[in-house]
PDB file of C-alpha atoms and ligand atoms in Angstrom:
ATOM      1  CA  UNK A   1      51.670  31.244  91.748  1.00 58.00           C
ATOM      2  CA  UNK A   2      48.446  29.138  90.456  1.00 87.00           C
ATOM      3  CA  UNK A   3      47.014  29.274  87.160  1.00 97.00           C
ATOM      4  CA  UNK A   4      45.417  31.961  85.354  1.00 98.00           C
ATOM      5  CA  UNK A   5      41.868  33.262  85.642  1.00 98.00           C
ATOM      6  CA  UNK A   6      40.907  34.349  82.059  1.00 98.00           C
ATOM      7  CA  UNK A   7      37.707  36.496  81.365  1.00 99.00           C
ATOM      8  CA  UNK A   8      36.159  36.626  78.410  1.00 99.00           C
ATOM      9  CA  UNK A   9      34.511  40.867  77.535  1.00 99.00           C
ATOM     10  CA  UNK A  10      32.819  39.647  74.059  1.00 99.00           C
ATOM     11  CA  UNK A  11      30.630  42.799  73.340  1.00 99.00           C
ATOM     12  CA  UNK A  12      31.239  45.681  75.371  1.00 98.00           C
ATOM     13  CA  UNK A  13      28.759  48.767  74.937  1.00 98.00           C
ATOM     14  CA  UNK A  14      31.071  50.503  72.585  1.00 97.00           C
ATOM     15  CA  UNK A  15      31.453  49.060  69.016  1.00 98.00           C
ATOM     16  CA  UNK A  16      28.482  48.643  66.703  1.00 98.00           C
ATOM     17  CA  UNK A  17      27.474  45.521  64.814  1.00 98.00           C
ATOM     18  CA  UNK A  18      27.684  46.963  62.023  1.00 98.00           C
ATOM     19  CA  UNK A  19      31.214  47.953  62.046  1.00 98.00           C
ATOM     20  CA  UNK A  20      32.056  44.756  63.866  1.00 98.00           C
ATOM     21  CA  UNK A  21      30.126  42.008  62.226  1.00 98.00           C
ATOM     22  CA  UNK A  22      31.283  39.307  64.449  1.00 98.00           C
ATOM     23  CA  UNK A  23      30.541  41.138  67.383  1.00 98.00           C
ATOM     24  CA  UNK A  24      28.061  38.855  69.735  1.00 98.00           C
ATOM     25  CA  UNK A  25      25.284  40.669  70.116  1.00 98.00           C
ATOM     26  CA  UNK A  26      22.226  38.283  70.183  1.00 98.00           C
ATOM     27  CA  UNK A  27      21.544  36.149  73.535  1.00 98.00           C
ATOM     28  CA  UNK A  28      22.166  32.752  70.458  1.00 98.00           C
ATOM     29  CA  UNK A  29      25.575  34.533  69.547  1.00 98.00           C
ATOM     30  CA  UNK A  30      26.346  35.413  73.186  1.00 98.00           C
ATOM     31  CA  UNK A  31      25.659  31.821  74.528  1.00 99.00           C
ATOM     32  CA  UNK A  32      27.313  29.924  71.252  1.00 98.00           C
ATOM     33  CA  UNK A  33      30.650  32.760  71.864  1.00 99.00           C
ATOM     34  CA  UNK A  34      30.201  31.500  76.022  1.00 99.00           C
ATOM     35  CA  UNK A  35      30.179  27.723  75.203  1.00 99.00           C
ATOM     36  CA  UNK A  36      33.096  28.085  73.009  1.00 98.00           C
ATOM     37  CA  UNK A  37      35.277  30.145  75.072  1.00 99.00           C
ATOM     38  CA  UNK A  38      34.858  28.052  78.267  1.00 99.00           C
ATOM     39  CA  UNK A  39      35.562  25.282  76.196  1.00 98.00           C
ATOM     40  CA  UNK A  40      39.661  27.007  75.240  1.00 99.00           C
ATOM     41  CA  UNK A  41      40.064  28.082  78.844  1.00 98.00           C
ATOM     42  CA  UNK A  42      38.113  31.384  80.010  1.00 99.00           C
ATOM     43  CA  UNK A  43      36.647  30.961  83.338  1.00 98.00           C
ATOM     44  CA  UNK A  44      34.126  34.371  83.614  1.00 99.00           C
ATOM     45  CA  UNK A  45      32.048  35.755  81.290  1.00 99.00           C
ATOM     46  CA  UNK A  46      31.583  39.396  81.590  1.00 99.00           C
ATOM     47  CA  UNK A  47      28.255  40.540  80.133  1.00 99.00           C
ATOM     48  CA  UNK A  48      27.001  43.834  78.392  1.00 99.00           C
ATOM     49  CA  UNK A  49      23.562  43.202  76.142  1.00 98.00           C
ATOM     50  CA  UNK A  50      21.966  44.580  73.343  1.00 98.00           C
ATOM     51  CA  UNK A  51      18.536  45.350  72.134  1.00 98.00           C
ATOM     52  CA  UNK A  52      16.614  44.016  69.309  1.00 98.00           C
ATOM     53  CA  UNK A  53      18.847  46.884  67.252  1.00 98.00           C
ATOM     54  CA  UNK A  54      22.017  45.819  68.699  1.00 98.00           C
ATOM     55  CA  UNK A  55      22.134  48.893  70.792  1.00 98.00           C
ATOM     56  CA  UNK A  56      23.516  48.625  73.872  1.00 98.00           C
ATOM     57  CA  UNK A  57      20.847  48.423  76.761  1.00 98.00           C
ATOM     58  CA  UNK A  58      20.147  47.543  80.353  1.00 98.00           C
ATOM     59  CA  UNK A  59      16.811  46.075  79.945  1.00 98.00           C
ATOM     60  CA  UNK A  60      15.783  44.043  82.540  1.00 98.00           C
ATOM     61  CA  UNK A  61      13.891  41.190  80.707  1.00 98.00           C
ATOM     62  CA  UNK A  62      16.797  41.082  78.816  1.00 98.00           C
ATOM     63  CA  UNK A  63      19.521  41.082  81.632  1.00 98.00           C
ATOM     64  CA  UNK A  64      17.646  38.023  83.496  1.00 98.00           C
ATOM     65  CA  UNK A  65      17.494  35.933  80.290  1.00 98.00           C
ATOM     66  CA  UNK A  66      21.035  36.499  79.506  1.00 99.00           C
ATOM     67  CA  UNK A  67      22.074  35.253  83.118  1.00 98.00           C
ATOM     68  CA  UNK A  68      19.596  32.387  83.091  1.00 98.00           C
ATOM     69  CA  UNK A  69      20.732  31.290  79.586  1.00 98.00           C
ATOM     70  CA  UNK A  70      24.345  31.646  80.542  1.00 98.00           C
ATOM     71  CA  UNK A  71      24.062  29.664  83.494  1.00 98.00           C
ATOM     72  CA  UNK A  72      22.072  26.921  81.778  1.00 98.00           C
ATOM     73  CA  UNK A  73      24.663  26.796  78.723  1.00 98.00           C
ATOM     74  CA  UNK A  74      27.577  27.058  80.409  1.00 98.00           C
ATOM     75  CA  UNK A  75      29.616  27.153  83.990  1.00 98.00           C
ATOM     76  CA  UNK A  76      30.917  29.856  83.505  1.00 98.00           C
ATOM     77  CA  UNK A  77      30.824  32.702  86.541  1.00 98.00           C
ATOM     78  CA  UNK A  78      28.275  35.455  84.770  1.00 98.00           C
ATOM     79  CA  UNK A  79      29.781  38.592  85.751  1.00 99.00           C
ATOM     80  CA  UNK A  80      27.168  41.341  84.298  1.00 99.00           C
ATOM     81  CA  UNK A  81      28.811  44.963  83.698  1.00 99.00           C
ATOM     82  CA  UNK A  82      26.746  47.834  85.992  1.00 99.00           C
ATOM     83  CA  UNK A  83      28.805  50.118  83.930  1.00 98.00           C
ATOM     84  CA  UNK A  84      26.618  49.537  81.389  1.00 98.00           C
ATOM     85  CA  UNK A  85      26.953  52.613  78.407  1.00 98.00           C
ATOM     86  CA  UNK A  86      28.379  56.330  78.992  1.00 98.00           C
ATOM     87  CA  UNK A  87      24.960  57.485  78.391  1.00 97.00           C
ATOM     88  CA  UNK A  88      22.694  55.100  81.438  1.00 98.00           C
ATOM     89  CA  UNK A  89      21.465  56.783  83.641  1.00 98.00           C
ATOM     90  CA  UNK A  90      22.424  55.770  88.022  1.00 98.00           C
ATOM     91  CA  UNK A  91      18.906  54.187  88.421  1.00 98.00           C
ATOM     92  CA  UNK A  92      19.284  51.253  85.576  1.00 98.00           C
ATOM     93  CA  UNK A  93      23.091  50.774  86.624  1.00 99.00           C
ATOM     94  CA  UNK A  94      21.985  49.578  89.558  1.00 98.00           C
ATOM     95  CA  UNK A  95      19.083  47.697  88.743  1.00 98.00           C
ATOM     96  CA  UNK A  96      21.317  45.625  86.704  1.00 98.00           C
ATOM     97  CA  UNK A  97      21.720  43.483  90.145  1.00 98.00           C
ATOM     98  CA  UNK A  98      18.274  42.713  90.408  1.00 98.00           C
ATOM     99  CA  UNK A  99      19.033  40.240  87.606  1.00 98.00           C
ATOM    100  CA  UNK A 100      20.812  38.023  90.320  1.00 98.00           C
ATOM    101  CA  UNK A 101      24.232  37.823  88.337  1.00 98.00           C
ATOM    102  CA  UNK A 102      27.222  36.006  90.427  1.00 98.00           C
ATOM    103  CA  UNK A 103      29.519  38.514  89.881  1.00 98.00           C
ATOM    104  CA  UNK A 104      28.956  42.809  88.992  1.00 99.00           C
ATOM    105  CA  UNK A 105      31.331  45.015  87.848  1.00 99.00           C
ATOM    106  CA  UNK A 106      32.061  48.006  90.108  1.00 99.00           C
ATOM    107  CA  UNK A 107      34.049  50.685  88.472  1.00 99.00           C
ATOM    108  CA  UNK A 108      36.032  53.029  91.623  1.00 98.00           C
ATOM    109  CA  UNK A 109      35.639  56.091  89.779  1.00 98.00           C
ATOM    110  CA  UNK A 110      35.013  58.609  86.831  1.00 98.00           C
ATOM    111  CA  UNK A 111      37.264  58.430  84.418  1.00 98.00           C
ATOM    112  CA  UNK A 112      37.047  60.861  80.972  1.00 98.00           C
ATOM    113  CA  UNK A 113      36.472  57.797  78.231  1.00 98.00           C
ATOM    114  CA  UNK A 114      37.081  59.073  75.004  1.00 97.00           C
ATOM    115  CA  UNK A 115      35.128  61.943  74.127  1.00 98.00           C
ATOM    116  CA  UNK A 116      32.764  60.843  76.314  1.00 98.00           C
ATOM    117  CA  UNK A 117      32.802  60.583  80.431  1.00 98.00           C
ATOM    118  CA  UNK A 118      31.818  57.507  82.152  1.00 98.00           C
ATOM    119  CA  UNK A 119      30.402  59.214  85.275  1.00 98.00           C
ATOM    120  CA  UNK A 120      31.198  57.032  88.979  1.00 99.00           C
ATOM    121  CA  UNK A 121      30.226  59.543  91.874  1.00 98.00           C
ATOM    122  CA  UNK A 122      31.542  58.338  95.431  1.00 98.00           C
ATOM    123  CA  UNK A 123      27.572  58.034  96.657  1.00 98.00           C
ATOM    124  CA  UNK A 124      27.110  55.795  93.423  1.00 99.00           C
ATOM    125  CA  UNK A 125      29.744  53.716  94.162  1.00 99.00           C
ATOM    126  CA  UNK A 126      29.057  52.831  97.920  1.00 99.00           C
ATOM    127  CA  UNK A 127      25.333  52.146  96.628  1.00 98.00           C
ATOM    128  CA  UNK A 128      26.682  49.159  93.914  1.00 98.00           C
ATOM    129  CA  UNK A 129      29.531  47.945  96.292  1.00 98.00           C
ATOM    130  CA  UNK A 130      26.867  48.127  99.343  1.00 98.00           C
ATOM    131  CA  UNK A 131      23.765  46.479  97.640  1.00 98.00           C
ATOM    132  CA  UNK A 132      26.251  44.028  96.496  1.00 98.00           C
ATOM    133  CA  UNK A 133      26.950  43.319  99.495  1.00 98.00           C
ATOM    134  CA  UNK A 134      23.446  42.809 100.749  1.00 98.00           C
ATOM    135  CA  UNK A 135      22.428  40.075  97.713  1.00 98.00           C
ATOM    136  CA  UNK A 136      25.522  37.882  97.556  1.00 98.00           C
ATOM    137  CA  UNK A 137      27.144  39.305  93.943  1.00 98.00           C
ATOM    138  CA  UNK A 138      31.014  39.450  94.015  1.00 98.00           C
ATOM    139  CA  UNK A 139      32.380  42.697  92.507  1.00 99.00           C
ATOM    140  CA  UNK A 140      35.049  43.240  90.498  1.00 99.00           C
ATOM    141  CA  UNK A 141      36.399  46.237  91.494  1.00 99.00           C
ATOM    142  CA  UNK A 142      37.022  48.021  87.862  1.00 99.00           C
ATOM    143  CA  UNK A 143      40.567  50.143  87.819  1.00 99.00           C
ATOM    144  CA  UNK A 144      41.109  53.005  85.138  1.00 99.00           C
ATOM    145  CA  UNK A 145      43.316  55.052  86.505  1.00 98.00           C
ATOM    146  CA  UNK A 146      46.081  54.783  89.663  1.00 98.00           C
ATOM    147  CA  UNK A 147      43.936  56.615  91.969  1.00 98.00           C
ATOM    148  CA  UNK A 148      40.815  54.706  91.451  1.00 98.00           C
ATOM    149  CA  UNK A 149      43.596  51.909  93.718  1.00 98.00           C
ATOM    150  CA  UNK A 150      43.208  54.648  96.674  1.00 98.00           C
ATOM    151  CA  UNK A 151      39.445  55.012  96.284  1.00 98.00           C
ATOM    152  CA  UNK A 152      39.166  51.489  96.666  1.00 98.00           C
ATOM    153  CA  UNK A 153      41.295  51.266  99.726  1.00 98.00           C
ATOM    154  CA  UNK A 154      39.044  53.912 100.826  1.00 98.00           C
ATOM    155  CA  UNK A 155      35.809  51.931 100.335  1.00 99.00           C
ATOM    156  CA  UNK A 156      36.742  48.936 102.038  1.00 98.00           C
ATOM    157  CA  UNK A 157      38.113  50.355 104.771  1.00 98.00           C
ATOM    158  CA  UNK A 158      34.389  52.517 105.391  1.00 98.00           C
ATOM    159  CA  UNK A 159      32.273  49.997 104.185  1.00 98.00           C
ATOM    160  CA  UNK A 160      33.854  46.721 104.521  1.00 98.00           C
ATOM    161  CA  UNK A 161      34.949  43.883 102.551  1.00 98.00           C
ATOM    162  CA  UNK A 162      32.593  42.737  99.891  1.00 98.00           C
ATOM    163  CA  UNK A 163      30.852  39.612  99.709  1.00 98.00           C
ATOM    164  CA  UNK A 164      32.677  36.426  99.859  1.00 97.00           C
ATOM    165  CA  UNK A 165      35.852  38.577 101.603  1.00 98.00           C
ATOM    166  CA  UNK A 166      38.263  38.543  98.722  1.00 98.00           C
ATOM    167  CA  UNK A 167      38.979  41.491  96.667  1.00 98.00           C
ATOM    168  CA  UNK A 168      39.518  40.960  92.999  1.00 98.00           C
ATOM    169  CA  UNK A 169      40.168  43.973  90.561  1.00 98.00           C
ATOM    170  CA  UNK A 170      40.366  44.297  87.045  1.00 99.00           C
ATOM    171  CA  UNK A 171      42.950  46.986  85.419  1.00 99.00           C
ATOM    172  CA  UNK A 172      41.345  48.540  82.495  1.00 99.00           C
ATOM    173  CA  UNK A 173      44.197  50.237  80.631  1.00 99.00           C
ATOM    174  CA  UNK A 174      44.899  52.207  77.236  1.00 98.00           C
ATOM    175  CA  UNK A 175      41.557  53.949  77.831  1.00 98.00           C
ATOM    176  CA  UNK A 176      41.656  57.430  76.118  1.00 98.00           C
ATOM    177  CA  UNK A 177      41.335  59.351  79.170  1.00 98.00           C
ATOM    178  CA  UNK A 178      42.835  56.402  81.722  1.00 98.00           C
ATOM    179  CA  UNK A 179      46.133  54.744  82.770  1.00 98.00           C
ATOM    180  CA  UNK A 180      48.647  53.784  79.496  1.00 98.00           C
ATOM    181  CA  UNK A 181      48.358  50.382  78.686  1.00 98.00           C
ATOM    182  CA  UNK A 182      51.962  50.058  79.535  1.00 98.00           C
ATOM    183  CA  UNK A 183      54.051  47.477  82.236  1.00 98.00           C
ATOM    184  CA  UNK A 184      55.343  50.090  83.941  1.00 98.00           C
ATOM    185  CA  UNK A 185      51.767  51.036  85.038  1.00 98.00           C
ATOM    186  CA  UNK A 186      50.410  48.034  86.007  1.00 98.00           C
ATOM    187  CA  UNK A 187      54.041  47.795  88.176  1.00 98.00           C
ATOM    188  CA  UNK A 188      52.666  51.049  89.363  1.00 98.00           C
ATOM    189  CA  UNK A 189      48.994  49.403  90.466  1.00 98.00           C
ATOM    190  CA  UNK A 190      50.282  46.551  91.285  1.00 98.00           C
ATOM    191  CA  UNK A 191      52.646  47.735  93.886  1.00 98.00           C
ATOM    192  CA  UNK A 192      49.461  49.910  95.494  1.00 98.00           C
ATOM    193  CA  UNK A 193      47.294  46.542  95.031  1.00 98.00           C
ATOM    194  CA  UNK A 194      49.940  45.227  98.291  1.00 97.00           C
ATOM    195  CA  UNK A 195      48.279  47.463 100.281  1.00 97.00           C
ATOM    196  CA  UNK A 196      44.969  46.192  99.680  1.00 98.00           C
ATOM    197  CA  UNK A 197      43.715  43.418 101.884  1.00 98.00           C
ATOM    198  CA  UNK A 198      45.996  40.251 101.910  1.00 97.00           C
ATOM    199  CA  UNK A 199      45.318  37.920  99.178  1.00 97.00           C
ATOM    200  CA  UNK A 200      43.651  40.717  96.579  1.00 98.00           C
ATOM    201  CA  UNK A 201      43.954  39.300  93.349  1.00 98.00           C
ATOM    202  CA  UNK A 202      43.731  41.225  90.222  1.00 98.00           C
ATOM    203  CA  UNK A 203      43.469  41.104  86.026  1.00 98.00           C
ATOM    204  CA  UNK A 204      44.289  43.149  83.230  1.00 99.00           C
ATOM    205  CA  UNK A 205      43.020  43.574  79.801  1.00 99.00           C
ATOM    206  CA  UNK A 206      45.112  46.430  77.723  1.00 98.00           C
ATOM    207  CA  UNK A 207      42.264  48.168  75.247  1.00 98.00           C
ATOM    208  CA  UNK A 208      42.872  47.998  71.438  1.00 96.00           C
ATOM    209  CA  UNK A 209      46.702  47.596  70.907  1.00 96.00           C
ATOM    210  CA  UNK A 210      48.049  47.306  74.452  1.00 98.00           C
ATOM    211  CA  UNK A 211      46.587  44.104  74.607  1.00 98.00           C
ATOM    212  CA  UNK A 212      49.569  42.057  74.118  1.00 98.00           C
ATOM    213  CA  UNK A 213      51.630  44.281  76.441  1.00 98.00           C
ATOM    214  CA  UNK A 214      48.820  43.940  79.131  1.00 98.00           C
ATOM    215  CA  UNK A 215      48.630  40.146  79.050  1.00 98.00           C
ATOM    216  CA  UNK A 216      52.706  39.831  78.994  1.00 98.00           C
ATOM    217  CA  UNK A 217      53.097  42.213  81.627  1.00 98.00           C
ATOM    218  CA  UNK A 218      50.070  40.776  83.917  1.00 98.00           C
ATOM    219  CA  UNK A 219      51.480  36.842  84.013  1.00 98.00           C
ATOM    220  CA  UNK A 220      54.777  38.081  84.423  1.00 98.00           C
ATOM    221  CA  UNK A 221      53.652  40.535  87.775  1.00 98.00           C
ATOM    222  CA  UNK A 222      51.162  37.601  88.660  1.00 97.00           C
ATOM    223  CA  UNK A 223      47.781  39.245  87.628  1.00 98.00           C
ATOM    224  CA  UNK A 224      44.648  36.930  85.356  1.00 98.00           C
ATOM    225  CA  UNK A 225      44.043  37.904  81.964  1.00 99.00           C
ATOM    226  CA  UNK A 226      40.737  39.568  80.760  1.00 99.00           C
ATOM    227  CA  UNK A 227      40.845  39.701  76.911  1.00 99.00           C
ATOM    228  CA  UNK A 228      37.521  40.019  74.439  1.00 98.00           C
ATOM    229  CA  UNK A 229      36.147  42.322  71.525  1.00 98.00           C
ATOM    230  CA  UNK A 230      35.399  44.683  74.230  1.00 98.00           C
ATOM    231  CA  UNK A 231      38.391  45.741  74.427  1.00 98.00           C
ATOM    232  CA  UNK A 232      40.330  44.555  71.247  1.00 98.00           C
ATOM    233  CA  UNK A 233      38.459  44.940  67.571  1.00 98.00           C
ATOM    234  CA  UNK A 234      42.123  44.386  65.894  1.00 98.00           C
ATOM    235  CA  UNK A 235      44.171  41.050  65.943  1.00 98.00           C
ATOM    236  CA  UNK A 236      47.401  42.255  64.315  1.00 96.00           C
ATOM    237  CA  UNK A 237      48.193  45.545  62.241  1.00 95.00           C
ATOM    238  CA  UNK A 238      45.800  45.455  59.283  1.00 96.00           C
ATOM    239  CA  UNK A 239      43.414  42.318  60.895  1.00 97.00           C
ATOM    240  CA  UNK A 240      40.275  42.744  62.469  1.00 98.00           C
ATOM    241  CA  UNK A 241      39.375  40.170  65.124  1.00 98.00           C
ATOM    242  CA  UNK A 242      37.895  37.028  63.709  1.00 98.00           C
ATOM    243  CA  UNK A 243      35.908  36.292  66.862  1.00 98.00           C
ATOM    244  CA  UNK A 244      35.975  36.549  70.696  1.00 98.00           C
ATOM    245  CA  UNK A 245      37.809  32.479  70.170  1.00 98.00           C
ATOM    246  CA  UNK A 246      40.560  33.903  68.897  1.00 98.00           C
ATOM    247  CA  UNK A 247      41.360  36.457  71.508  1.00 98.00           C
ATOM    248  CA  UNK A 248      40.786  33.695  74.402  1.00 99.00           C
ATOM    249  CA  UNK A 249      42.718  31.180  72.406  1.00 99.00           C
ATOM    250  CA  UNK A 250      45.587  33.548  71.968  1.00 98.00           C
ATOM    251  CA  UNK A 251      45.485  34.079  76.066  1.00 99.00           C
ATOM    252  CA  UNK A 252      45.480  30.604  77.005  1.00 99.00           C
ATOM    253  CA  UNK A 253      48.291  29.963  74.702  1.00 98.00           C
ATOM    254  CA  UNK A 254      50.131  33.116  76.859  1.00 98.00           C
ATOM    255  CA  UNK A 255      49.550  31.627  79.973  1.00 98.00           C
ATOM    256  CA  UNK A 256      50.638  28.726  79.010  1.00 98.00           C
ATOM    257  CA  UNK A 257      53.569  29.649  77.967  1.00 98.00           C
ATOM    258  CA  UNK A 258      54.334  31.288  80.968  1.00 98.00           C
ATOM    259  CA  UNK A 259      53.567  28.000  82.751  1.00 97.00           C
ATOM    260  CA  UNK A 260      49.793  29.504  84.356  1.00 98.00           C
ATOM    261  CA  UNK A 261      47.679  27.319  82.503  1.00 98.00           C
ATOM    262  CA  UNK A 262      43.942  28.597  83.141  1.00 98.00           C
ATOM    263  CA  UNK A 263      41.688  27.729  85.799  1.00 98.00           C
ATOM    264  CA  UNK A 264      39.012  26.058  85.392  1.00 98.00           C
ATOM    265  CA  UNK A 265      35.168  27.830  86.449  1.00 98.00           C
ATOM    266  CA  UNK A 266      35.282  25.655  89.256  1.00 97.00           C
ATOM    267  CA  UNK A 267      38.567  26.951  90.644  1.00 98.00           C
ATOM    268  CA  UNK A 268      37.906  30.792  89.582  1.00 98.00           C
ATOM    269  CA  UNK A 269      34.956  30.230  92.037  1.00 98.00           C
ATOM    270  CA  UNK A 270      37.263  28.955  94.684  1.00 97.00           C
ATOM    271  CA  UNK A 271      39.509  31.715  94.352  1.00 98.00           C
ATOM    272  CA  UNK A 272      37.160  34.698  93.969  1.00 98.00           C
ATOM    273  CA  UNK A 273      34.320  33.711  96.936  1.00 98.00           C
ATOM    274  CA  UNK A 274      31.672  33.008  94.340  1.00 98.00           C
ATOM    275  CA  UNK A 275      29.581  30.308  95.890  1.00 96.00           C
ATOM    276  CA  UNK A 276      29.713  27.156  93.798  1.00 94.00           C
ATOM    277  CA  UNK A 277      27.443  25.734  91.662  1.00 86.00           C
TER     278      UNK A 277
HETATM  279  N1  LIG B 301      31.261  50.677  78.722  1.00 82.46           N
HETATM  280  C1  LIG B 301      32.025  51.489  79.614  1.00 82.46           C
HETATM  281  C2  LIG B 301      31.468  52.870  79.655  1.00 82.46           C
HETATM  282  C3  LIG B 301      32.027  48.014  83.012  1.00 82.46           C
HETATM  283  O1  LIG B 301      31.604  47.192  82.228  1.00 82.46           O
HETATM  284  O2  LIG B 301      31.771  47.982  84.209  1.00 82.46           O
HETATM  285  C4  LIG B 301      32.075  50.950  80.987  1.00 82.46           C
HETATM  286  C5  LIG B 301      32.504  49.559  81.145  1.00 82.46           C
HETATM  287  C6  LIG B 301      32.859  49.160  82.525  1.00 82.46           C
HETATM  288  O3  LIG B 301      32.546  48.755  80.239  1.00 82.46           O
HETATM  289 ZN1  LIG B 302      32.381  46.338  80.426  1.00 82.46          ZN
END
């Protein structure tokens, strides 16, 4: 087994700033969160913005300054999120890959999020994973459910591997509305993840208290780690996250433990298909 691939989610599209005050949400506080965190271990960066309000947005001015900033700062892969908020429309989800990121996210289907939906037609999805294709981005095939495993199969096998040829997916679990942010249900993915093209690799993060679970499960079934105030605003009963540091520091420390110290950007490249530097 080789080392672990940690990503770092910092903002997400979901909690405010102001009832997260150390939420990142400037392009300063995003590339000052991105130094830091390659510097403990995290290899990927994956990248929702906000506006001038701290809303979340797709802008593209925006998007291209965030990736040209992050690559300047840092070498960390930029992976920018096409899932964007519940509420953007098709049309700027996919526009977020004319800002030339290395990596996309690429979610394999709708999935009721909250109170909300977060809307992933079949049409949608061959659009992303085929444009993707076409302009050298790596996906990361984003899992929220069991199923979204077949739909996946069901893409590559119509529309080919993506590019780079490896597959990497990330299990998002403990959604309200997805998969339990349990072990036995990333056993359950990762037993349908065998089926997917030899050498598919794949990470977890476990939303808001299934974090720890997640990340103990994951090294243990020999999945990567994708931790960040995304996905966790709480660092223990009763103690709000202190920063997106802490939650990478407290990942490294887990994979080193289980003796899958991180990799470094360089190798995460190697690994994933994402041309070098
Ligand atoms: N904010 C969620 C609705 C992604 O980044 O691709 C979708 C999300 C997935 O976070
Ligand atoms: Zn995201």
């Amino acid at each position: 087994m080789t080392g672990t691939l940690i990503t770092v989610a910092p903002t997400g599209a979901e909690s405010s700033k102001a009832d997260v005050p150390a939420l990142p949400v400037t392009l300063d506080e995003l590339v000052s969160t991105a130094k830091e965190c390659e510097a403990l271990g995290a290899s990927i960066i994956h990248v929702h913005i906000r506006d001038a309000a701290a809303r979340p947005t797709l802008d593209q001015g925006r998007l291209r300054a965030t990736v040209a900033a992050l690559r300047e700062s840092t070498g960390l892969i930029v992976q920018l999120s096409s899932g964007g908020a519940v509420t953007d429309p098709e049309t700027d989800r996919l526009a977020v890959l004319d800002a030339a990121p290395e990596m996309a996210s690429c979610t394999m289907g709708t999935v009721n999020f909250g109170d909300d939906v977060f809307m992933n037609r079949w049409d949608f999805i061959v659009d992303l994973h085929t444009r993707m294709q076409e302009r050298g981005i790596v996906p990361e095939y984003e899992i929220f459910d069991l199923g979204q495993l077949t739909t996946l199969q069901r893409l590559l096998s119509k529309h080919g591997l993506p590019f780079g040829g490896h597959v990497h997916v990330d299990l998002v679990m403990g959604v309200p509305g997805g998969m339990p942010g349990t072990a036995a249900a990333l056993v359950a993915c990762e037993q349908v993840i065998r089926d997917l093209p030899a050498g598919t690799t794949f990470s977890a993060t476990g939303i808001g208290r299934s974090t720890i679970p997640v990340i103990l499960a994951s090294l243990s079934a020999g999945g990567h780690l994708r931790v960040g105030m995304e996905d966790t605003i709480t660092y223990a009963k009763g103690r709000p996250v202190e920063s997106n540091m802490q939650l990478v520091a407290r990942a490294v420390a887990f994979a080193r433990l289980a003796e899958r110290p991180p990799l470094s950007p360089g190798q995460a490249r190697e690994l994933l298909g994402v041309p070098a530097r």
